mmCIF file of C-alpha atoms in Angstrom:
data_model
loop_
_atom_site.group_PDB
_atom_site.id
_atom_site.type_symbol
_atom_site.label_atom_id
_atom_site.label_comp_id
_atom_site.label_asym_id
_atom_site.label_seq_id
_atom_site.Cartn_x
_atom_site.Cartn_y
_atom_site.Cartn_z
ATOM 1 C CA UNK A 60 0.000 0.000 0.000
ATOM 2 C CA UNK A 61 1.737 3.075 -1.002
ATOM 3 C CA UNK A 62 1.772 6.472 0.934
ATOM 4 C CA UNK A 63 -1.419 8.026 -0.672
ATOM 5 C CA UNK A 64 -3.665 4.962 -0.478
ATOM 6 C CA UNK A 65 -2.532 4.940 3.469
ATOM 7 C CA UNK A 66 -3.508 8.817 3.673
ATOM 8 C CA UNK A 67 -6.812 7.931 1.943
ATOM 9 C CA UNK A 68 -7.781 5.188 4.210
ATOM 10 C CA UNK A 69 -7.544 7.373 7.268
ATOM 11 C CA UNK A 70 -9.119 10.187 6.121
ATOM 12 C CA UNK A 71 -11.908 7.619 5.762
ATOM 13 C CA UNK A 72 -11.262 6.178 8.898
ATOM 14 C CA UNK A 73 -11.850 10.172 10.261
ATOM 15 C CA UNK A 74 -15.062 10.639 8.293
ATOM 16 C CA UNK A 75 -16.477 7.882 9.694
ATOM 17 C CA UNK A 76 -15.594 8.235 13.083
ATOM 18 C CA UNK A 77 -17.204 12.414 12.791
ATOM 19 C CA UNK A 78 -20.094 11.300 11.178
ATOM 20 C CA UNK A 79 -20.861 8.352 13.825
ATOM 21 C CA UNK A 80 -19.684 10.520 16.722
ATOM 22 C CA UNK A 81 -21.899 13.404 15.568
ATOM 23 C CA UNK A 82 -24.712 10.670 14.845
ATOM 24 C CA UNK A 83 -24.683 9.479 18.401
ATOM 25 C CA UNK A 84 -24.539 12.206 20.035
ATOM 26 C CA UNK A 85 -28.147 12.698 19.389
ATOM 27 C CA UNK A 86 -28.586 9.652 22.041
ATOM 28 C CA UNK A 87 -28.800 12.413 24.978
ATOM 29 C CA UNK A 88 -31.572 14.647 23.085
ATOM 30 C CA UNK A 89 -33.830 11.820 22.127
ATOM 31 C CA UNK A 90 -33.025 10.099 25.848
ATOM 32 C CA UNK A 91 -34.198 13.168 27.825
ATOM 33 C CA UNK A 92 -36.861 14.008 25.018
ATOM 34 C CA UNK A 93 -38.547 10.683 25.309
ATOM 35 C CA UNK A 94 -38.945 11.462 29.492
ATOM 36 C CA UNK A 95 -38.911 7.590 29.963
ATOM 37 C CA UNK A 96 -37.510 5.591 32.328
ATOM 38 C CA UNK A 97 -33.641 4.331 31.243
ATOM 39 C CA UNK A 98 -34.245 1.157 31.236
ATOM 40 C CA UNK A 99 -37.782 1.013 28.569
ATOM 41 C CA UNK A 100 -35.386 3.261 26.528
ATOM 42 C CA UNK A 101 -32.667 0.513 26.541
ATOM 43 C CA UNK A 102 -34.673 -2.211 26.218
ATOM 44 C CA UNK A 103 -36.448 -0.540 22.603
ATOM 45 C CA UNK A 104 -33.442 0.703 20.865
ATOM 46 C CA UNK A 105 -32.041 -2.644 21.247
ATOM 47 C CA UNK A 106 -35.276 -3.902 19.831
ATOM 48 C CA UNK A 107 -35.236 -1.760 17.188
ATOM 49 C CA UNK A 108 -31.848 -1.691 16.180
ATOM 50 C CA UNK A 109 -31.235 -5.916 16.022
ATOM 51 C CA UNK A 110 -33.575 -6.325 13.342
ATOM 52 C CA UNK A 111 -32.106 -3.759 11.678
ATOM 53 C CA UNK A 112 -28.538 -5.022 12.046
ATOM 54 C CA UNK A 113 -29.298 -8.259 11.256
ATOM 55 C CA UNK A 114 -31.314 -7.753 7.566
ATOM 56 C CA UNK A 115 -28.151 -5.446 6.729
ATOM 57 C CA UNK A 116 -25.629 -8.144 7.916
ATOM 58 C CA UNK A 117 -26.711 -10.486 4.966
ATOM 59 C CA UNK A 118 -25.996 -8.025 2.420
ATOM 60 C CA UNK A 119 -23.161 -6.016 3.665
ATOM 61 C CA UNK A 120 -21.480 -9.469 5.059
ATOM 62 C CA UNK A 121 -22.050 -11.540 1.970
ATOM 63 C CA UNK A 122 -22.989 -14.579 4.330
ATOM 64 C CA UNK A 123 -25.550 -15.468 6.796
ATOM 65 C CA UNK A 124 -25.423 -13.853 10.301
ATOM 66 C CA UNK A 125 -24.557 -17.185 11.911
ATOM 67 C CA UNK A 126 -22.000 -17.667 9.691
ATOM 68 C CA UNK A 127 -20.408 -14.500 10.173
ATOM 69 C CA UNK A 128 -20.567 -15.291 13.922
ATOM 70 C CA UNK A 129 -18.581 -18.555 13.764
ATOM 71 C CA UNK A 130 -15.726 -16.980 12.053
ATOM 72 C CA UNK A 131 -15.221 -14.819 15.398
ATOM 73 C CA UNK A 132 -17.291 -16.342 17.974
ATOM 74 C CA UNK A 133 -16.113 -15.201 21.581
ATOM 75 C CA UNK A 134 -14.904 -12.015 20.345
ATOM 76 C CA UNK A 135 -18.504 -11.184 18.910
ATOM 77 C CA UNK A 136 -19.267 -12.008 22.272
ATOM 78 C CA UNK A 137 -17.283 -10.118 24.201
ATOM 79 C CA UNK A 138 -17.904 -6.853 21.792
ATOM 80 C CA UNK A 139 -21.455 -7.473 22.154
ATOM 81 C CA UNK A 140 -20.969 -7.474 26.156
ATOM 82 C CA UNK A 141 -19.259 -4.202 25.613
ATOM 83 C CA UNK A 142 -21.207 -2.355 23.205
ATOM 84 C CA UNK A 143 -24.339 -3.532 25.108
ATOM 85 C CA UNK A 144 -23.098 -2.798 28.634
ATOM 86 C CA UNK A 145 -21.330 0.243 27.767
ATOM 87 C CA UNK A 146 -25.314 1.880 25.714
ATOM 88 C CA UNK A 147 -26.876 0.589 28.826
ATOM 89 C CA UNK A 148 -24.494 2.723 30.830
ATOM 90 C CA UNK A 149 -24.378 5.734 28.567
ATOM 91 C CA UNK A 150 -28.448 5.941 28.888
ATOM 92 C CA UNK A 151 -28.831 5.205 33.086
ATOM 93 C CA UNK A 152 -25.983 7.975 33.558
ATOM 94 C CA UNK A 153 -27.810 10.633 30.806
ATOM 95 C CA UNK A 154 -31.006 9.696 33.206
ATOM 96 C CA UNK A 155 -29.120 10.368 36.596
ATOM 97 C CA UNK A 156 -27.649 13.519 35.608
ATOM 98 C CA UNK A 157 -26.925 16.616 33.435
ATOM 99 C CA UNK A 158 -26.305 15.607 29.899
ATOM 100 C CA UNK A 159 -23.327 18.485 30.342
ATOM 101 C CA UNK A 160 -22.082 16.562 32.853
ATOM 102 C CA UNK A 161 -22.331 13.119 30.681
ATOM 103 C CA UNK A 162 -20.865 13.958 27.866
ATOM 104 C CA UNK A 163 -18.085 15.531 29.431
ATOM 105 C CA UNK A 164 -16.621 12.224 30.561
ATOM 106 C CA UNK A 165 -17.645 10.520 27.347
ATOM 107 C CA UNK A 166 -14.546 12.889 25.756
ATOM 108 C CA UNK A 167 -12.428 11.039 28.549
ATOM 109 C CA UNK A 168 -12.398 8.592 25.518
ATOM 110 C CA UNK A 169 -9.137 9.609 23.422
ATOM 111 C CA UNK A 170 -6.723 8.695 26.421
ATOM 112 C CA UNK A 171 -8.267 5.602 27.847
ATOM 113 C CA UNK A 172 -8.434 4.387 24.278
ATOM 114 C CA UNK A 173 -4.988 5.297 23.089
ATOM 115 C CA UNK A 174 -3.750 3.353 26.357
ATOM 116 C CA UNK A 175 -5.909 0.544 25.485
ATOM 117 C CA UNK A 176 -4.406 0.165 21.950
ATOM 118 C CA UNK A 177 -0.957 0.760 23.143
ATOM 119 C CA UNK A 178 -1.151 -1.807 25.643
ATOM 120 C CA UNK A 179 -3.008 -4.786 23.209
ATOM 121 C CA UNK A 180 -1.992 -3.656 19.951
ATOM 122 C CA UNK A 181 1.223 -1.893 20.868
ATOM 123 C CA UNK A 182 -0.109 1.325 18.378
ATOM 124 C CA UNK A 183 2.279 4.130 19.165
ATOM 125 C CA UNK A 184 0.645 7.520 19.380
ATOM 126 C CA UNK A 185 2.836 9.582 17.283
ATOM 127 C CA UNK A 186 3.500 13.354 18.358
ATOM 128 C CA UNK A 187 0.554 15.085 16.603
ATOM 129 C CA UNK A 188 -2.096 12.536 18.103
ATOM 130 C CA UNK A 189 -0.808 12.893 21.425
ATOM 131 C CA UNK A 190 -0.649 16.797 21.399
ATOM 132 C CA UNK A 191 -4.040 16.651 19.599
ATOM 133 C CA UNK A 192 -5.249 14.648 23.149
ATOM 134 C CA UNK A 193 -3.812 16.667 25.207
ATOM 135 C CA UNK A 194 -5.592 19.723 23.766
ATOM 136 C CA UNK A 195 -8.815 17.875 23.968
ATOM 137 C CA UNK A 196 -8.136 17.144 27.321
ATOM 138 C CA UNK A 197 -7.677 20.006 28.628
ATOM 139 C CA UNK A 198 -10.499 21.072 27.091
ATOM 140 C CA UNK A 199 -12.639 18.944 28.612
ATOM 141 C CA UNK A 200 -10.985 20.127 31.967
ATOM 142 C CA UNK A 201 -12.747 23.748 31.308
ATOM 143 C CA UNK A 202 -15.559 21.853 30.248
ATOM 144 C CA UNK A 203 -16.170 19.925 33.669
ATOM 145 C CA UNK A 204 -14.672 22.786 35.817
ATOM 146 C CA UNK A 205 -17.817 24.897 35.113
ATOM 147 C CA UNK A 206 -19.607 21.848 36.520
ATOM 148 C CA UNK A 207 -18.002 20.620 39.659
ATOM 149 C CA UNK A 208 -20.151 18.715 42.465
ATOM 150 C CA UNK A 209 -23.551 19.065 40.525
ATOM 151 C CA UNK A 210 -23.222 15.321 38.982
ATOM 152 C CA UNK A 211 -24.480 12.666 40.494
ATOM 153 C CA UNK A 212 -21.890 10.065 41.735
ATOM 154 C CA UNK A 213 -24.120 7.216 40.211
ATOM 155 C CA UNK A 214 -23.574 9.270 37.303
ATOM 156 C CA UNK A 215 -20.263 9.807 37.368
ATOM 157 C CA UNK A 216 -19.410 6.296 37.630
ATOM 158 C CA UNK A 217 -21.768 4.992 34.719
ATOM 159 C CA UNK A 218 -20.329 7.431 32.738
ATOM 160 C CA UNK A 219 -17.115 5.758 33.454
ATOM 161 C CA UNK A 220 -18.303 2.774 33.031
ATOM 162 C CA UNK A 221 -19.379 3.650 29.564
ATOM 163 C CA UNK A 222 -16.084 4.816 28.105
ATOM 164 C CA UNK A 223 -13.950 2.032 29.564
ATOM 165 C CA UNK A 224 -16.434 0.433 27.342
ATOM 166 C CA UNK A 225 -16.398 1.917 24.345
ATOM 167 C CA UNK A 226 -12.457 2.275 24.198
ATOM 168 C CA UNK A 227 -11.797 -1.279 24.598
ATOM 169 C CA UNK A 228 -14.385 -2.212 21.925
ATOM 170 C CA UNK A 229 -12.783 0.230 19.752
ATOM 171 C CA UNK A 230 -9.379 -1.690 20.384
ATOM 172 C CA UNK A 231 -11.383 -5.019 19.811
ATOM 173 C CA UNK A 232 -12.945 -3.434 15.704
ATOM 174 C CA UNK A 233 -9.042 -2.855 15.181
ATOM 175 C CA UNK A 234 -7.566 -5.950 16.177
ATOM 176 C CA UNK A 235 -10.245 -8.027 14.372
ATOM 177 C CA UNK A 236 -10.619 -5.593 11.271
ATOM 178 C CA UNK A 237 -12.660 -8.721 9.384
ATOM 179 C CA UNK A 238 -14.488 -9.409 12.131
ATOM 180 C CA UNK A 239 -18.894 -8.890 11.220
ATOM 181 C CA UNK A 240 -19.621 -5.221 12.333
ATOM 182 C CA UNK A 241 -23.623 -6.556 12.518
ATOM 183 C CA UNK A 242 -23.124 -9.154 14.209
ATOM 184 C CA UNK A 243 -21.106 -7.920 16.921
ATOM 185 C CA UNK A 244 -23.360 -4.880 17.113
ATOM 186 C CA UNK A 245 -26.473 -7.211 16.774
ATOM 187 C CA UNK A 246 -25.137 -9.188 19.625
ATOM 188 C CA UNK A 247 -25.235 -6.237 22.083
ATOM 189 C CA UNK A 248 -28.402 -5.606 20.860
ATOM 190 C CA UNK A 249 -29.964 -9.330 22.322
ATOM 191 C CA UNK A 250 -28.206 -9.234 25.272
ATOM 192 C CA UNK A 251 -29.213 -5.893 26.179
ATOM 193 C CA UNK A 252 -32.932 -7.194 25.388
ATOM 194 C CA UNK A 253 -32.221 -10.134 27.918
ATOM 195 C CA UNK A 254 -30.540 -8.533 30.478
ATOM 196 C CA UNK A 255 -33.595 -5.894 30.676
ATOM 197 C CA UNK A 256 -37.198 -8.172 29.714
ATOM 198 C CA UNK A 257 -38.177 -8.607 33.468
ATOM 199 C CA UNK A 258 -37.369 -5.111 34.375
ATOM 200 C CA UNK A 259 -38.609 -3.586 31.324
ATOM 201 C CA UNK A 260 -42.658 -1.855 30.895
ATOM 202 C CA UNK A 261 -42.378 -1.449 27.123
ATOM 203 C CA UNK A 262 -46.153 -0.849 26.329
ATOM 204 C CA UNK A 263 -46.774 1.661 29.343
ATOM 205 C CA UNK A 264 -44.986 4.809 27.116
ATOM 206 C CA UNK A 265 -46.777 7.871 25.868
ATOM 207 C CA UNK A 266 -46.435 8.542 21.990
ATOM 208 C CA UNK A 267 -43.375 11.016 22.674
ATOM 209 C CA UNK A 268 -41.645 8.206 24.016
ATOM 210 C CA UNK A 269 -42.113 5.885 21.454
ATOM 211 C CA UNK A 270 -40.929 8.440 18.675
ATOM 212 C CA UNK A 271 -37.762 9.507 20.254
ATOM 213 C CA UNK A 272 -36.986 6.159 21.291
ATOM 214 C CA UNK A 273 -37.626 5.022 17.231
ATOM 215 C CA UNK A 274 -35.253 7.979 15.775
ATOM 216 C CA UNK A 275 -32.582 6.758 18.476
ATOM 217 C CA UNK A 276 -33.159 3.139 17.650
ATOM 218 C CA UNK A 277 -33.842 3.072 14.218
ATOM 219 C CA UNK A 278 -31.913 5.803 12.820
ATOM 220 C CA UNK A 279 -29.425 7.939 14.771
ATOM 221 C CA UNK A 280 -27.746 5.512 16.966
ATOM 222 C CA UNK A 281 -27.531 1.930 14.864
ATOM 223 C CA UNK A 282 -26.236 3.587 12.202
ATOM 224 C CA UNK A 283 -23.964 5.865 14.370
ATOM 225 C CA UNK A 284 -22.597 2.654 15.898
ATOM 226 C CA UNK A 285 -22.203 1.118 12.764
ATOM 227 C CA UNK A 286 -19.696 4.205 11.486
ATOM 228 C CA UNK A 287 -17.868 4.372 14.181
ATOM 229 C CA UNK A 288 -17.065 -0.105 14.542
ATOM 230 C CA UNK A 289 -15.759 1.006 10.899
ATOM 231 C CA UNK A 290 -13.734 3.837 11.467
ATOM 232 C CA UNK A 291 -10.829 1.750 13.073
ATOM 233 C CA UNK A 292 -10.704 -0.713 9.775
ATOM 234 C CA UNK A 293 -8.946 2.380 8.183
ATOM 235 C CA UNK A 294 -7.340 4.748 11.016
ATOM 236 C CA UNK A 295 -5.731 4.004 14.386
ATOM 237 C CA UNK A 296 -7.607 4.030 17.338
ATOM 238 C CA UNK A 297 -5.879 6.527 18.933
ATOM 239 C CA UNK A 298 -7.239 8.950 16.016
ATOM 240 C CA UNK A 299 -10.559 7.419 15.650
ATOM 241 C CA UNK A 300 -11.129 8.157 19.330
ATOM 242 C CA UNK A 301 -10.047 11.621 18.838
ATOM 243 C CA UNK A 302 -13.467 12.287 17.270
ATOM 244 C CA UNK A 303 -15.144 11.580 20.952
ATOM 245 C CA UNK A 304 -15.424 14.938 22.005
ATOM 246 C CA UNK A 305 -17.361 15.706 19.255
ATOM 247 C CA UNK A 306 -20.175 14.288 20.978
ATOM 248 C CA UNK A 307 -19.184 16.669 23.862
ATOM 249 C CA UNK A 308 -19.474 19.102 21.532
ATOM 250 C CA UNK A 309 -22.835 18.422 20.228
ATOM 251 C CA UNK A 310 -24.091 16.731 23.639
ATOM 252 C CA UNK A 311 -23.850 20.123 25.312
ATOM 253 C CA UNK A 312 -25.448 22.039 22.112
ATOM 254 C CA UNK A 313 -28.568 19.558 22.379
ATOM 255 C CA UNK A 314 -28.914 20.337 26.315
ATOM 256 C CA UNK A 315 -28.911 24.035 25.602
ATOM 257 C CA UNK A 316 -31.387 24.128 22.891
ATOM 258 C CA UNK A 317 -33.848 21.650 23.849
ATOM 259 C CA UNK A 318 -33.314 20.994 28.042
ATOM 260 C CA UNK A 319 -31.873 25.203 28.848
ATOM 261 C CA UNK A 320 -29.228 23.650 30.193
ATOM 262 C CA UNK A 321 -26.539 26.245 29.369
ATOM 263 C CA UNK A 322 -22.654 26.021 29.540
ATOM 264 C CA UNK A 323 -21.278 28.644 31.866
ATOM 265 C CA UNK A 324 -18.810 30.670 29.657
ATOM 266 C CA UNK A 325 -15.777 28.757 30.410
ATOM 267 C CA UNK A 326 -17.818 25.883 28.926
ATOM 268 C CA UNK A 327 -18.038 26.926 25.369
ATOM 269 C CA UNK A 328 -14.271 28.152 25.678
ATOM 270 C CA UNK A 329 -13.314 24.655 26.549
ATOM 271 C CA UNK A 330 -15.642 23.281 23.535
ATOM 272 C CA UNK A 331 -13.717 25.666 21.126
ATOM 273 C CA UNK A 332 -10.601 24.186 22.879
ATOM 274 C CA UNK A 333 -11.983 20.972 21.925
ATOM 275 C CA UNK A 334 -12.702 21.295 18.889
ATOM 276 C CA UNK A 335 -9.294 23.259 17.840
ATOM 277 C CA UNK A 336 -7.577 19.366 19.326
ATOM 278 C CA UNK A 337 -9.611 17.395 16.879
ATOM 279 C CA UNK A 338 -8.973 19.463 14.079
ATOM 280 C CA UNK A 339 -5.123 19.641 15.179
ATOM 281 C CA UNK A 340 -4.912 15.853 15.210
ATOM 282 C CA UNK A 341 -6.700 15.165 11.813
ATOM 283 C CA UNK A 342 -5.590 17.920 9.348
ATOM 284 C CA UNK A 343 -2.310 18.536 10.866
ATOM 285 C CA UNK A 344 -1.179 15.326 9.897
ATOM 286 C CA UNK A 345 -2.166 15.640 6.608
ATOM 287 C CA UNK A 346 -0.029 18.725 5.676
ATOM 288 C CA UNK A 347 2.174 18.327 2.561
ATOM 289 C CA UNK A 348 5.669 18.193 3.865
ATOM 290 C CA UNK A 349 8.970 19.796 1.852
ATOM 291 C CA UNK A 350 11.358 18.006 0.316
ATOM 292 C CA UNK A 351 15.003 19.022 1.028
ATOM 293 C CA UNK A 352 16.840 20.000 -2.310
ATOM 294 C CA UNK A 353 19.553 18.246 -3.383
#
């Protein structure tokens, strides 16, 4: 693979991972528009988005689900333990406290996933990436400064919880880059439906319920999910994770417009701050160098 088709392949790798990180960070909105209890909400994406995975997983597999499953059996089982447990997590956490608050931990992502990688896959994080993280990092410092002691520590923890989660399953789409997308996503999908039938009251929503709960489940978040299992087939983790605080970003947009939940001012400087890191890691590494004369 020469230079260009390598430069290619990660810019793809970075489209993917903005346009699923920006696709699920609509989870929060339709979460705290749907006023339901965390658990119904669980319990019908996952409904909603298994039969969707699985008719696409024919087609965009070229085999049958359960033959796409024997080819990587306990590792589509473990990435369906952590895609499931780590939704499940995201949505009880958005229900015990700010969304602000959330989604600020969520962009905790880009250094517990460039550890994971480094430790499994040994993936260096070259100079740009890690400057890029640091940047994001800090902020998402400002971010959760303007913040301190109103989250919940139930919260806190889930939130946690949820990115430990989603970094190591990132780590797990690189390391098996052949590995069924669907069907690992599908997977989560039925064991989030089995973990959550006894606890579940599906049929006691209102109407508003039901539709936010069908955009996340049917749209937004399955197909946000899907983009982002992709984006590591083409970039390193380490830069596909980079694209986390995006949903910071966004996260904290949705809670202003829709919930009034307003970023103090040192808030939105830290989201610029964010954003500037994400740009810095992606485009700055894609700057045409000069060749020394002879």
């Amino acid at each position: 693979m020469d230079v260009a088709q390598s430069s290619d392949r990660r810019r793809l790798g970075w489209l993917l991972a903005g346009v699923g990180m920006l696709s699920v960070s609509t989870d929060s909105l339709w979460i705290r528009l749907s006023e339901a209890d965390a658990v119904d909400v669980s319990f019908w994406v996952a409904c909603c988005s298994v039969p969707l995975y699985t008719a696409l997983s024919h087609r965009v597999d070229g085999c049958w689900p359960l033959e796409a499953f024997r080819r990587h059996p306990w590792q589509q089982l473990v990435i369906g333990a952590l895609t499931g447990g780590s939704q499940l997590s995201f949505v009880i956490a958005v229900t015990q406290t700010r969304v602000a608050n959330v989604v600020a931990i969520v962009a905790a992502v880009p250094l517990m996933a460039a550890v994971c990688a480094w430790i499994w896959l040994r993936e260096r994080i070259n100079r740009t990436t890690a400057i890029a993280i640091a940047i994001t990092m800090a902020g998402i410092g400002a971010i959760v400064s303007s913040s301190v002691g109103e989250p919940t520590l139930t919260g806190d923890l889930l939130g946690v919880v949820a990115i430990v989660g989603f970094a190591v399953s990132l780590t797990m789409w690189r390391r098996y880059p052949d590995m069924s997308r669907l069907v690992g996503l599908s997977i989560g999908g039925v064991m989030t439906v089995v973990a959550l039938i006894y606890w579940a009251s599906p049929l006691s929503l209102d109407l508003r319920a039901y539709l936010s709960i069908a955009a996340m489940g049917l749209a937004f978040n399955p197909f946000g999910r899907l983009a982002l299992s992709n984006a590591p087939r083409f970039a390193p983790v380490a830069d596909v994770a980079l694209f986390a605080p995006i949903e910071t970003v966004a996260g904290t947009i949705w809670a202003a417009a829709f919930f009034s939940e307003f970023p103090r001012p040192v808030a939105a400087v830290g989201a610029v701050i964010v954003l500037i890191g994400v740009f810095y890691g992606t485009i700055a590494t894609t700057r045409p160098k000069t060749t020394p004369k002879a």
